[in-house]
Short mmCIF file of C-alpha atoms in Angstrom, two decimals:
data_model
loop_
_atom_site.label_atom_id
_atom_site.label_comp_id
_atom_site.label_asym_id
_atom_site.label_seq_id
_atom_site.Cartn_x
_atom_site.Cartn_y
_atom_site.Cartn_z
CA MET A 152 -89.56 -143.98 -64.54
CA PRO A 153 -87.39 -143.84 -67.46
CA LEU A 154 -88.46 -142.28 -70.68
CA LEU A 155 -88.15 -143.42 -73.96
CA VAL A 156 -89.22 -141.08 -77.23
CA MET A 157 -90.84 -143.28 -80.08
CA LYS A 158 -91.69 -141.22 -83.40
CA PHE A 159 -93.83 -142.94 -85.81
CA GLY A 160 -93.81 -141.72 -89.61
CA GLY A 161 -96.56 -141.40 -92.27
CA THR A 162 -95.93 -145.11 -94.19
CA SER A 163 -95.62 -146.55 -89.86
CA VAL A 164 -99.32 -145.40 -88.99
CA ALA A 165 -100.80 -145.32 -92.43
CA ASP A 166 -103.68 -147.97 -91.72
CA LEU A 167 -105.39 -149.62 -88.91
CA ASP A 168 -103.49 -152.38 -89.10
CA ARG A 169 -100.32 -150.57 -89.32
CA ILE A 170 -101.22 -148.28 -86.17
CA ALA A 171 -102.35 -151.31 -84.31
CA ASN A 172 -98.21 -153.01 -85.39
CA ALA A 173 -96.94 -149.45 -83.71
CA ALA A 174 -98.71 -149.84 -80.73
CA ALA A 175 -97.66 -152.58 -80.31
CA LYS A 176 -94.41 -151.85 -80.02
CA VAL A 177 -95.08 -148.99 -77.92
CA LYS A 178 -96.79 -151.45 -75.12
CA ARG A 179 -93.32 -153.44 -75.10
CA GLU A 180 -91.53 -150.38 -74.12
CA VAL A 181 -94.14 -149.96 -71.39
CA GLU A 182 -93.48 -153.29 -70.49
CA ARG A 183 -89.74 -153.23 -70.31
CA GLY A 184 -90.41 -149.90 -67.63
CA TYR A 185 -90.49 -147.09 -69.56
CA ASP A 186 -92.91 -143.77 -69.58
CA VAL A 187 -93.52 -143.66 -73.31
CA ILE A 188 -94.02 -140.04 -74.91
CA VAL A 189 -95.20 -140.76 -78.84
CA ILE A 190 -94.87 -138.60 -81.39
CA VAL A 191 -97.12 -139.48 -84.82
CA SER A 192 -97.19 -138.49 -88.30
CA ALA A 193 -100.56 -138.10 -90.57
CA MET A 194 -101.43 -141.42 -91.99
CA SER A 195 -99.82 -141.74 -95.64
CA GLY A 196 -100.46 -139.31 -98.16
CA LYS A 197 -103.59 -138.06 -95.88
CA THR A 198 -100.92 -134.21 -95.84
CA ASN A 199 -100.47 -134.22 -99.45
CA GLU A 200 -104.38 -135.36 -99.54
CA LEU A 201 -105.43 -131.90 -96.70
CA VAL A 202 -102.90 -129.68 -99.37
CA GLY A 203 -104.78 -130.05 -102.39
CA TRP A 204 -107.71 -129.69 -100.49
CA VAL A 205 -106.71 -126.43 -99.56
CA GLU A 206 -105.41 -125.38 -102.86
CA GLN A 207 -108.49 -126.27 -104.60
CA THR A 208 -110.15 -123.98 -102.13
CA SER A 209 -108.06 -121.03 -102.10
CA PRO A 210 -105.04 -120.88 -104.50
CA LEU A 211 -104.15 -117.85 -102.26
CA TYR A 212 -104.33 -119.31 -98.75
CA ASP A 213 -104.01 -117.54 -95.44
CA ALA A 214 -101.22 -119.28 -94.32
CA ARG A 215 -103.33 -119.55 -90.94
CA GLU A 216 -106.01 -121.46 -92.00
CA TYR A 217 -103.54 -123.67 -94.00
CA ASP A 218 -102.05 -124.20 -90.58
CA ALA A 219 -104.94 -124.80 -89.47
CA VAL A 220 -106.38 -127.74 -92.17
CA VAL A 221 -102.42 -129.73 -92.85
CA SER A 222 -102.17 -130.32 -88.75
CA SER A 223 -105.43 -132.06 -88.77
CA GLY A 224 -104.10 -135.03 -90.01
CA GLU A 225 -101.76 -136.11 -87.25
CA ASN A 226 -104.50 -135.29 -84.63
CA VAL A 227 -106.65 -137.85 -86.19
CA THR A 228 -103.45 -140.38 -85.68
CA ALA A 229 -102.58 -139.58 -82.49
CA GLY A 230 -106.38 -140.04 -81.65
CA LEU A 231 -106.47 -143.77 -82.98
CA MET A 232 -103.13 -144.68 -81.54
CA ALA A 233 -104.43 -143.74 -78.09
CA LEU A 234 -107.72 -145.57 -78.54
CA ARG A 235 -105.73 -148.85 -79.70
CA LEU A 236 -103.30 -148.16 -76.93
CA GLN A 237 -106.02 -148.17 -74.49
CA GLU A 238 -108.30 -151.12 -76.29
CA MET A 239 -104.38 -152.98 -75.56
CA GLY A 240 -104.83 -151.72 -71.99
CA VAL A 241 -102.45 -149.55 -71.83
CA PRO A 242 -102.98 -145.95 -70.13
CA ALA A 243 -102.88 -143.51 -73.33
CA ARG A 244 -103.64 -140.34 -74.14
CA SER A 245 -103.59 -138.29 -77.06
CA TRP A 246 -102.06 -134.82 -77.25
CA GLN A 247 -101.92 -131.80 -79.72
CA GLY A 248 -99.86 -129.51 -79.67
CA TRP A 249 -101.55 -126.75 -77.97
CA GLN A 250 -103.18 -129.06 -75.37
CA VAL A 251 -99.10 -129.44 -74.29
CA PRO A 252 -98.60 -126.50 -75.10
CA ILE A 253 -95.35 -126.77 -78.28
CA ASN A 254 -94.96 -122.81 -77.94
CA THR A 255 -93.80 -121.78 -81.51
CA THR A 256 -93.03 -118.49 -83.52
CA SER A 257 -95.42 -117.21 -85.93
CA ALA A 258 -94.11 -118.88 -88.67
CA HIS A 259 -97.06 -120.52 -90.56
CA SER A 260 -95.89 -123.54 -92.15
CA ALA A 261 -91.92 -123.05 -91.18
CA ALA A 262 -92.68 -122.33 -87.47
CA ARG A 263 -89.68 -123.13 -85.02
CA PHE A 264 -89.69 -124.58 -81.51
CA VAL A 265 -89.89 -121.68 -78.87
CA SER A 266 -90.63 -124.05 -75.62
CA ILE A 267 -92.22 -127.25 -74.67
CA PRO A 268 -93.30 -126.96 -71.16
CA ARG A 269 -93.41 -130.27 -69.47
CA ASP A 270 -96.17 -129.66 -66.51
CA ASN A 271 -99.05 -130.60 -68.11
CA ILE A 272 -97.90 -133.93 -69.58
CA ASP A 273 -95.26 -134.79 -66.43
CA ALA A 274 -98.63 -134.08 -63.90
CA LYS A 275 -100.25 -137.41 -66.27
CA PHE A 276 -97.58 -139.49 -65.86
CA SER A 277 -98.46 -138.75 -62.48
CA GLU A 278 -101.91 -139.90 -62.12
CA GLY A 279 -100.70 -143.27 -63.76
CA MET A 280 -100.83 -142.39 -67.62
CA LYS A 281 -98.23 -144.58 -69.41
CA VAL A 282 -98.17 -143.20 -72.93
CA ALA A 283 -98.51 -139.76 -73.91
CA VAL A 284 -99.58 -139.62 -77.59
CA VAL A 285 -98.46 -136.42 -79.53
CA ALA A 286 -99.89 -134.73 -82.83
CA GLY A 287 -95.93 -134.39 -84.40
CA PHE A 288 -95.60 -131.61 -86.86
CA GLN A 289 -97.52 -128.74 -84.93
CA GLY A 290 -97.70 -126.28 -82.94
CA LEU A 291 -99.31 -122.68 -81.25
CA SER A 292 -98.22 -119.15 -82.07
CA PRO A 293 -97.89 -116.27 -79.63
CA GLU A 294 -101.02 -115.50 -80.91
CA GLY A 295 -103.12 -118.75 -80.25
CA ARG A 296 -102.67 -119.76 -83.73
CA ILE A 297 -101.78 -123.15 -84.88
CA THR A 298 -99.33 -123.55 -86.67
CA THR A 299 -96.84 -126.30 -88.61
CA LEU A 300 -92.97 -126.88 -88.80
CA GLY A 301 -92.83 -127.53 -92.49
CA ARG A 302 -91.36 -130.27 -94.02
CA GLY A 303 -89.62 -133.14 -91.24
CA GLY A 304 -91.56 -131.44 -88.79
CA SER A 305 -92.81 -134.68 -86.64
CA ASP A 306 -88.71 -135.83 -86.69
CA THR A 307 -87.94 -132.24 -85.44
CA THR A 308 -90.71 -132.74 -82.70
CA ALA A 309 -89.44 -136.08 -81.27
CA VAL A 310 -86.07 -134.88 -81.00
CA ALA A 311 -87.34 -131.47 -79.13
CA PHE A 312 -89.47 -133.76 -76.63
CA ALA A 313 -86.33 -135.74 -76.00
CA ALA A 314 -84.62 -132.84 -74.70
CA ALA A 315 -87.10 -131.36 -73.18
CA PHE A 316 -88.32 -134.39 -70.87
CA GLY A 317 -84.49 -135.62 -71.03
CA ALA A 318 -85.41 -138.64 -72.24
CA GLU A 319 -82.90 -141.86 -72.79
CA ARG A 320 -83.72 -142.18 -76.56
CA CYS A 321 -85.40 -140.87 -79.31
CA ASP A 322 -86.14 -144.07 -81.90
CA ILE A 323 -87.28 -142.87 -85.10
CA TYR A 324 -89.31 -145.52 -86.79
CA THR A 325 -89.83 -145.65 -90.64
CA ASP A 326 -90.00 -148.15 -93.46
CA VAL A 327 -85.78 -148.93 -93.27
CA ASP A 328 -84.07 -150.34 -90.59
CA GLY A 329 -81.59 -148.19 -90.45
CA VAL A 330 -78.53 -146.27 -92.18
CA TYR A 331 -76.61 -147.79 -94.45
CA THR A 332 -73.29 -146.63 -96.17
CA THR A 333 -74.91 -145.66 -98.94
CA ASP A 334 -78.40 -146.98 -100.54
CA PRO A 335 -79.05 -150.31 -101.14
CA ARG A 336 -80.94 -149.66 -104.16
CA ILE A 337 -77.58 -148.76 -105.92
CA SER A 338 -75.07 -150.81 -104.45
CA SER A 339 -75.24 -154.19 -102.88
CA LYS A 340 -72.85 -154.07 -100.87
CA ALA A 341 -74.31 -151.27 -99.00
CA ARG A 342 -74.00 -152.26 -95.19
CA LYS A 343 -76.20 -151.06 -92.09
CA LEU A 344 -74.39 -148.91 -89.42
CA ASP A 345 -74.55 -149.93 -86.50
CA LYS A 346 -73.59 -146.22 -85.26
CA ILE A 347 -73.25 -143.44 -87.36
CA ALA A 348 -71.44 -139.50 -85.57
CA PHE A 349 -73.95 -136.97 -85.25
CA GLU A 350 -71.78 -135.09 -87.75
CA GLU A 351 -71.88 -137.56 -90.31
CA MET A 352 -75.38 -137.90 -89.98
CA LEU A 353 -76.01 -134.24 -90.59
CA GLU A 354 -73.39 -134.03 -93.26
CA LEU A 355 -75.66 -137.34 -94.61
CA ALA A 356 -78.57 -135.91 -93.96
CA SER A 357 -78.37 -132.33 -95.86
CA LEU A 358 -76.60 -134.19 -99.01
CA GLY A 359 -79.64 -136.00 -99.79
CA ALA A 360 -80.05 -139.02 -97.46
CA LYS A 361 -83.55 -139.17 -96.71
CA VAL A 362 -83.54 -141.19 -93.40
CA LEU A 363 -83.87 -138.20 -90.97
CA GLN A 364 -84.64 -134.60 -91.91
CA THR A 365 -81.96 -132.17 -91.53
CA ARG A 366 -83.77 -130.12 -88.56
CA SER A 367 -83.77 -133.04 -86.47
CA VAL A 368 -80.82 -133.81 -86.44
CA GLU A 369 -79.51 -130.72 -85.53
CA LEU A 370 -81.34 -129.97 -82.92
CA ALA A 371 -79.94 -134.10 -81.72
CA MET A 372 -76.83 -132.72 -82.29
CA ARG A 373 -77.17 -129.65 -79.88
CA TYR A 374 -78.85 -131.41 -77.02
CA ASN A 375 -76.89 -134.36 -77.40
CA VAL A 376 -80.03 -136.70 -78.32
CA ARG A 377 -79.17 -140.45 -79.37
CA LEU A 378 -81.56 -140.95 -81.71
CA ARG A 379 -82.08 -144.76 -83.09
CA VAL A 380 -83.43 -145.66 -86.77
CA LEU A 381 -85.05 -148.55 -87.09
CA SER A 382 -87.41 -150.40 -88.80
CA SER A 383 -91.40 -150.80 -88.05
CA PHE A 384 -92.19 -153.04 -89.75
CA GLU A 385 -89.34 -156.00 -88.65
CA ASP A 386 -89.51 -157.21 -84.67
CA THR A 387 -86.68 -155.15 -83.05
CA ASP A 388 -84.88 -155.37 -79.66
CA GLU A 389 -81.92 -152.63 -78.27
CA ASN A 390 -79.56 -153.87 -80.90
CA SER A 391 -81.46 -153.16 -84.14
CA GLY A 392 -81.19 -150.10 -86.06
CA THR A 393 -78.72 -147.36 -86.12
CA LEU A 394 -77.57 -145.74 -83.11
CA VAL A 395 -76.69 -141.14 -84.13
CA CYS A 396 -75.03 -140.63 -81.34
CA GLY A 397 -71.74 -138.27 -80.01
CA GLU A 398 -68.44 -138.76 -81.78
CA GLU A 399 -67.45 -140.16 -78.29
CA GLU A 400 -69.53 -143.08 -78.66
CA ILE A 401 -67.76 -144.62 -81.53
CA MET A 402 -64.40 -146.11 -80.46
CA GLU A 403 -62.96 -146.39 -83.84
CA SER A 404 -63.93 -145.06 -86.88
CA LYS A 405 -63.93 -145.89 -90.62
CA VAL A 406 -61.99 -142.99 -92.62
CA VAL A 407 -65.25 -142.74 -94.58
CA SER A 408 -68.36 -143.96 -92.61
CA GLY A 409 -70.84 -143.29 -96.09
CA VAL A 410 -71.87 -142.04 -99.65
CA ALA A 411 -74.48 -139.74 -100.34
CA TYR A 412 -75.98 -138.76 -103.43
CA SER A 413 -78.44 -135.59 -104.81
CA ARG A 414 -79.67 -136.14 -108.15
CA ASP A 415 -81.94 -132.84 -108.01
CA GLU A 416 -78.99 -130.75 -109.04
CA ALA A 417 -78.49 -127.81 -111.27
CA LYS A 418 -75.31 -125.65 -112.05
CA ILE A 419 -75.15 -121.80 -112.82
CA THR A 420 -72.49 -120.44 -114.18
CA LEU A 421 -71.75 -116.60 -114.78
CA PHE A 422 -69.69 -115.64 -117.45
CA THR A 423 -67.10 -112.88 -117.38
CA ILE A 424 -68.11 -111.00 -114.62
CA GLU A 425 -65.95 -108.33 -113.23
CA ASP A 426 -63.16 -109.19 -111.09
CA ARG A 427 -63.41 -106.79 -108.06
CA PRO A 428 -63.99 -107.21 -104.12
CA GLY A 429 -68.10 -107.00 -103.89
CA VAL A 430 -68.85 -109.25 -106.41
CA ALA A 431 -69.61 -111.95 -104.82
CA GLN A 432 -72.16 -110.30 -102.95
CA ALA A 433 -73.58 -108.64 -105.70
CA ILE A 434 -74.34 -111.81 -106.89
CA PHE A 435 -74.96 -114.14 -104.10
CA GLY A 436 -77.02 -111.15 -102.05
CA PRO A 437 -80.11 -111.12 -104.64
CA LEU A 438 -80.17 -115.16 -104.84
CA SER A 439 -79.72 -115.00 -101.03
CA GLU A 440 -83.20 -112.25 -100.86
CA ALA A 441 -84.83 -114.53 -103.66
CA GLY A 442 -84.64 -118.30 -100.92
CA VAL A 443 -82.03 -119.71 -103.52
CA ASN A 444 -79.76 -122.61 -101.65
CA VAL A 445 -76.56 -122.35 -103.07
CA ASP A 446 -74.34 -124.80 -102.33
CA MET A 447 -70.94 -125.64 -104.03
CA ILE A 448 -69.25 -121.91 -105.17
CA VAL A 449 -66.34 -122.09 -107.74
CA GLN A 450 -64.61 -118.98 -109.54
CA ASN A 451 -61.88 -118.80 -111.62
CA ILE A 452 -59.57 -116.51 -111.39
CA SER A 453 -58.26 -115.15 -114.91
CA GLU A 454 -55.11 -112.82 -115.77
CA LYS A 455 -57.49 -112.16 -119.19
CA ASP A 456 -58.17 -107.73 -119.51
CA TYR A 457 -61.90 -106.66 -120.19
CA ASP A 458 -61.82 -105.45 -123.61
CA GLU A 459 -62.90 -101.60 -124.20
CA ARG A 460 -66.30 -101.68 -122.15
CA HIS A 461 -64.73 -103.22 -119.54
CA PRO A 462 -62.08 -102.12 -118.21
CA GLY A 463 -60.06 -104.14 -115.40
CA ALA A 464 -59.90 -108.43 -115.13
CA VAL A 465 -62.58 -110.89 -115.43
CA THR A 466 -63.26 -113.73 -113.66
CA ASP A 467 -66.50 -116.41 -114.08
CA MET A 468 -68.62 -117.59 -111.26
CA THR A 469 -69.97 -121.18 -110.74
CA PHE A 470 -72.15 -122.10 -108.04
CA SER A 471 -75.12 -125.41 -107.64
CA CYS A 472 -77.99 -124.98 -106.56
CA PRO A 473 -81.06 -127.61 -106.27
CA ILE A 474 -83.07 -127.90 -109.60
CA ASN A 475 -86.27 -126.77 -108.41
CA GLN A 476 -84.61 -123.05 -107.21
CA VAL A 477 -82.92 -122.43 -111.11
CA ALA A 478 -85.74 -120.19 -112.56
CA ARG A 479 -86.00 -118.62 -108.83
CA ALA A 480 -82.40 -118.30 -109.27
CA GLN A 481 -82.24 -117.28 -113.03
CA LYS A 482 -84.59 -114.20 -112.02
CA ALA A 483 -83.13 -112.67 -108.95
CA LEU A 484 -79.26 -112.35 -111.13
CA GLU A 485 -81.12 -111.22 -114.15
CA GLU A 486 -82.56 -108.35 -112.62
CA ALA A 487 -79.32 -107.91 -110.66
CA LYS A 488 -78.01 -107.38 -114.15
CA ALA A 489 -80.89 -105.15 -115.49
CA GLU A 490 -80.55 -103.14 -112.18
CA GLY A 491 -76.79 -102.42 -112.87
CA LYS A 492 -75.79 -104.00 -109.57
CA ILE A 493 -73.96 -106.48 -111.55
CA ARG A 494 -72.44 -107.53 -115.05
CA TYR A 495 -72.14 -110.79 -116.45
CA ASP A 496 -72.01 -111.64 -120.75
CA GLU A 497 -73.32 -115.02 -120.40
CA LEU A 498 -75.33 -117.11 -117.67
CA ILE A 499 -75.31 -120.87 -118.85
CA ILE A 500 -76.79 -123.37 -116.29
CA ASP A 501 -76.66 -126.56 -116.98
CA THR A 502 -79.81 -129.39 -114.88
CA ASP A 503 -78.22 -132.45 -115.66
CA VAL A 504 -76.06 -133.17 -113.10
CA ALA A 505 -75.60 -134.89 -109.83
CA LYS A 506 -74.12 -134.57 -106.45
CA VAL A 507 -71.76 -137.43 -105.13
CA SER A 508 -70.29 -137.21 -101.65
CA VAL A 509 -67.75 -138.86 -99.16
CA VAL A 510 -68.55 -138.46 -95.43
CA GLY A 511 -66.61 -139.17 -93.07
CA ILE A 512 -65.52 -138.29 -89.10
CA GLY A 513 -62.10 -140.33 -89.63
CA MET A 514 -61.49 -137.99 -92.44
CA ARG A 515 -60.03 -134.91 -89.83
CA SER A 516 -57.30 -137.18 -89.00
CA HIS A 517 -55.98 -139.23 -92.47
CA ALA A 518 -54.84 -137.71 -95.69
CA GLY A 519 -55.22 -139.03 -98.67
CA VAL A 520 -59.36 -139.27 -99.13
CA ALA A 521 -59.44 -136.78 -101.84
CA ALA A 522 -56.79 -138.32 -103.45
CA ARG A 523 -58.52 -142.02 -103.52
CA MET A 524 -61.89 -140.16 -104.72
CA PHE A 525 -60.43 -138.29 -107.40
CA GLU A 526 -58.64 -142.02 -108.44
CA SER A 527 -61.30 -143.42 -108.99
CA LEU A 528 -64.17 -141.29 -110.60
CA ALA A 529 -60.81 -141.00 -113.02
CA ALA A 530 -60.82 -144.85 -112.85
CA GLU A 531 -64.38 -144.62 -114.68
CA ASN A 532 -63.75 -142.25 -117.18
CA ILE A 533 -66.13 -139.50 -115.23
CA ASN A 534 -65.37 -135.77 -115.09
CA ILE A 535 -65.80 -133.60 -111.89
CA LYS A 536 -66.96 -130.35 -112.52
CA VAL A 537 -67.37 -128.59 -108.72
CA ILE A 538 -65.66 -129.49 -105.60
CA ALA A 539 -66.87 -128.66 -102.47
CA THR A 540 -64.96 -130.11 -99.22
CA SER A 541 -65.56 -129.25 -95.18
CA GLU A 542 -63.69 -131.07 -92.81
CA ILE A 543 -65.93 -134.34 -92.78
CA LYS A 544 -66.33 -134.28 -96.54
CA ILE A 545 -65.90 -134.14 -99.62
CA SER A 546 -68.53 -133.42 -103.14
CA VAL A 547 -68.61 -133.23 -106.80
CA LEU A 548 -70.40 -132.32 -109.39
CA ILE A 549 -70.68 -134.58 -112.05
CA ASP A 550 -72.99 -135.65 -115.24
CA ARG A 551 -76.27 -137.14 -113.89
CA LYS A 552 -75.96 -140.53 -116.42
CA TYR A 553 -72.99 -141.24 -114.25
CA MET A 554 -73.96 -140.89 -110.83
CA GLU A 555 -74.67 -144.69 -109.74
CA LEU A 556 -71.72 -145.17 -111.33
CA ALA A 557 -69.72 -143.13 -109.15
CA VAL A 558 -71.20 -143.82 -106.32
CA GLN A 559 -70.03 -147.46 -106.54
CA ALA A 560 -67.05 -146.97 -107.18
CA LEU A 561 -66.62 -144.61 -104.51
CA HIS A 562 -67.77 -147.30 -102.28
CA ASP A 563 -66.07 -150.21 -103.39
CA ALA A 564 -62.86 -147.36 -103.23
CA PHE A 565 -63.47 -147.40 -99.52
CA GLU A 566 -64.23 -150.10 -99.13
CA LEU A 567 -67.75 -149.48 -97.12
CA GLU A 568 -68.61 -152.95 -97.08
CA LYS A 569 -66.30 -153.76 -94.45
CA THR A 570 -67.13 -152.98 -90.60
CA ALA A 571 -63.85 -152.50 -89.98
#
């Protein structure tokens, strides 16, 4: 039988009625001739509740027991989904991570996949089971302990199963009906994409789009797993949603496919640092050790000389990072200065910024994207603080108050509301 993987997020299984709705979608795929592996998240809000219970019980908790508690939400959903399918006449069985087993590393709350053996589930399919309902977000460490995979773990679980079982496709059911050219809440002209390339989706996910988690897209691209994003709350068919696939499946791409944004950004500048080999490592090494995710980086080259306190040339270094990592970054830099690893005169933090990006595989073969982007921002009197580019992306850091205006201006400038 052809195999399909279907993943339902927390809002899609938030209560018994929604579990029944999801089960009906699974039954329809079984009737179309598929064996199905269903990956489920915990019911909406349940994981946060479980985390809260752990933190109230033991603020300095044992990570192994944290995973044992927090993973239980998915187990409940898996059992309820299997029961609902059985009531509908569909042969189904629930599977917890250890029963498959989903083998992971020992990094509790941030585990990585090692292997997903097929034998146990394949044996049940051969005996007549039509649906395996697997608890997402969890696995089994080499020590035999339950692990969890961190944020987006259920999406990643679904892609990993699709790769391991050679699924025809992995359908991600969520509360939106696909991937849009930008956030429809910001631009009324936002258009749902029929297809988007893995690389584009990966950039959009990493730049702030919330539809898919970055790890799941990375895994799908590595193993060429075709993903489809579609709504749990609408009637769907084989043409619904957005297909995330290889570039070769997209006949002709627009130069820019989407505009992404992130409002939770901060800009940090070190003034008057030494302009010498190794200074970047002296700055970003401690930041890396502190777990700070540095994004955009700009170094200003200066012809000015230090005064008698600092013989040599000076420069300034600016970088961006998530706003919730600012305190960690500041502490790491101040400690590095106190230890004599780096010298700077001033550290300035700006937490009132946002990142706006344009993404498109068509940028590889078309010139003038940056010029059009900067022209459209200038026309709205939006000042650019930092610029970063890749082969298929241009990102700018701007004042946060202009973020929505920038998104709308760029969406209009590249005419993303048009299909061609």
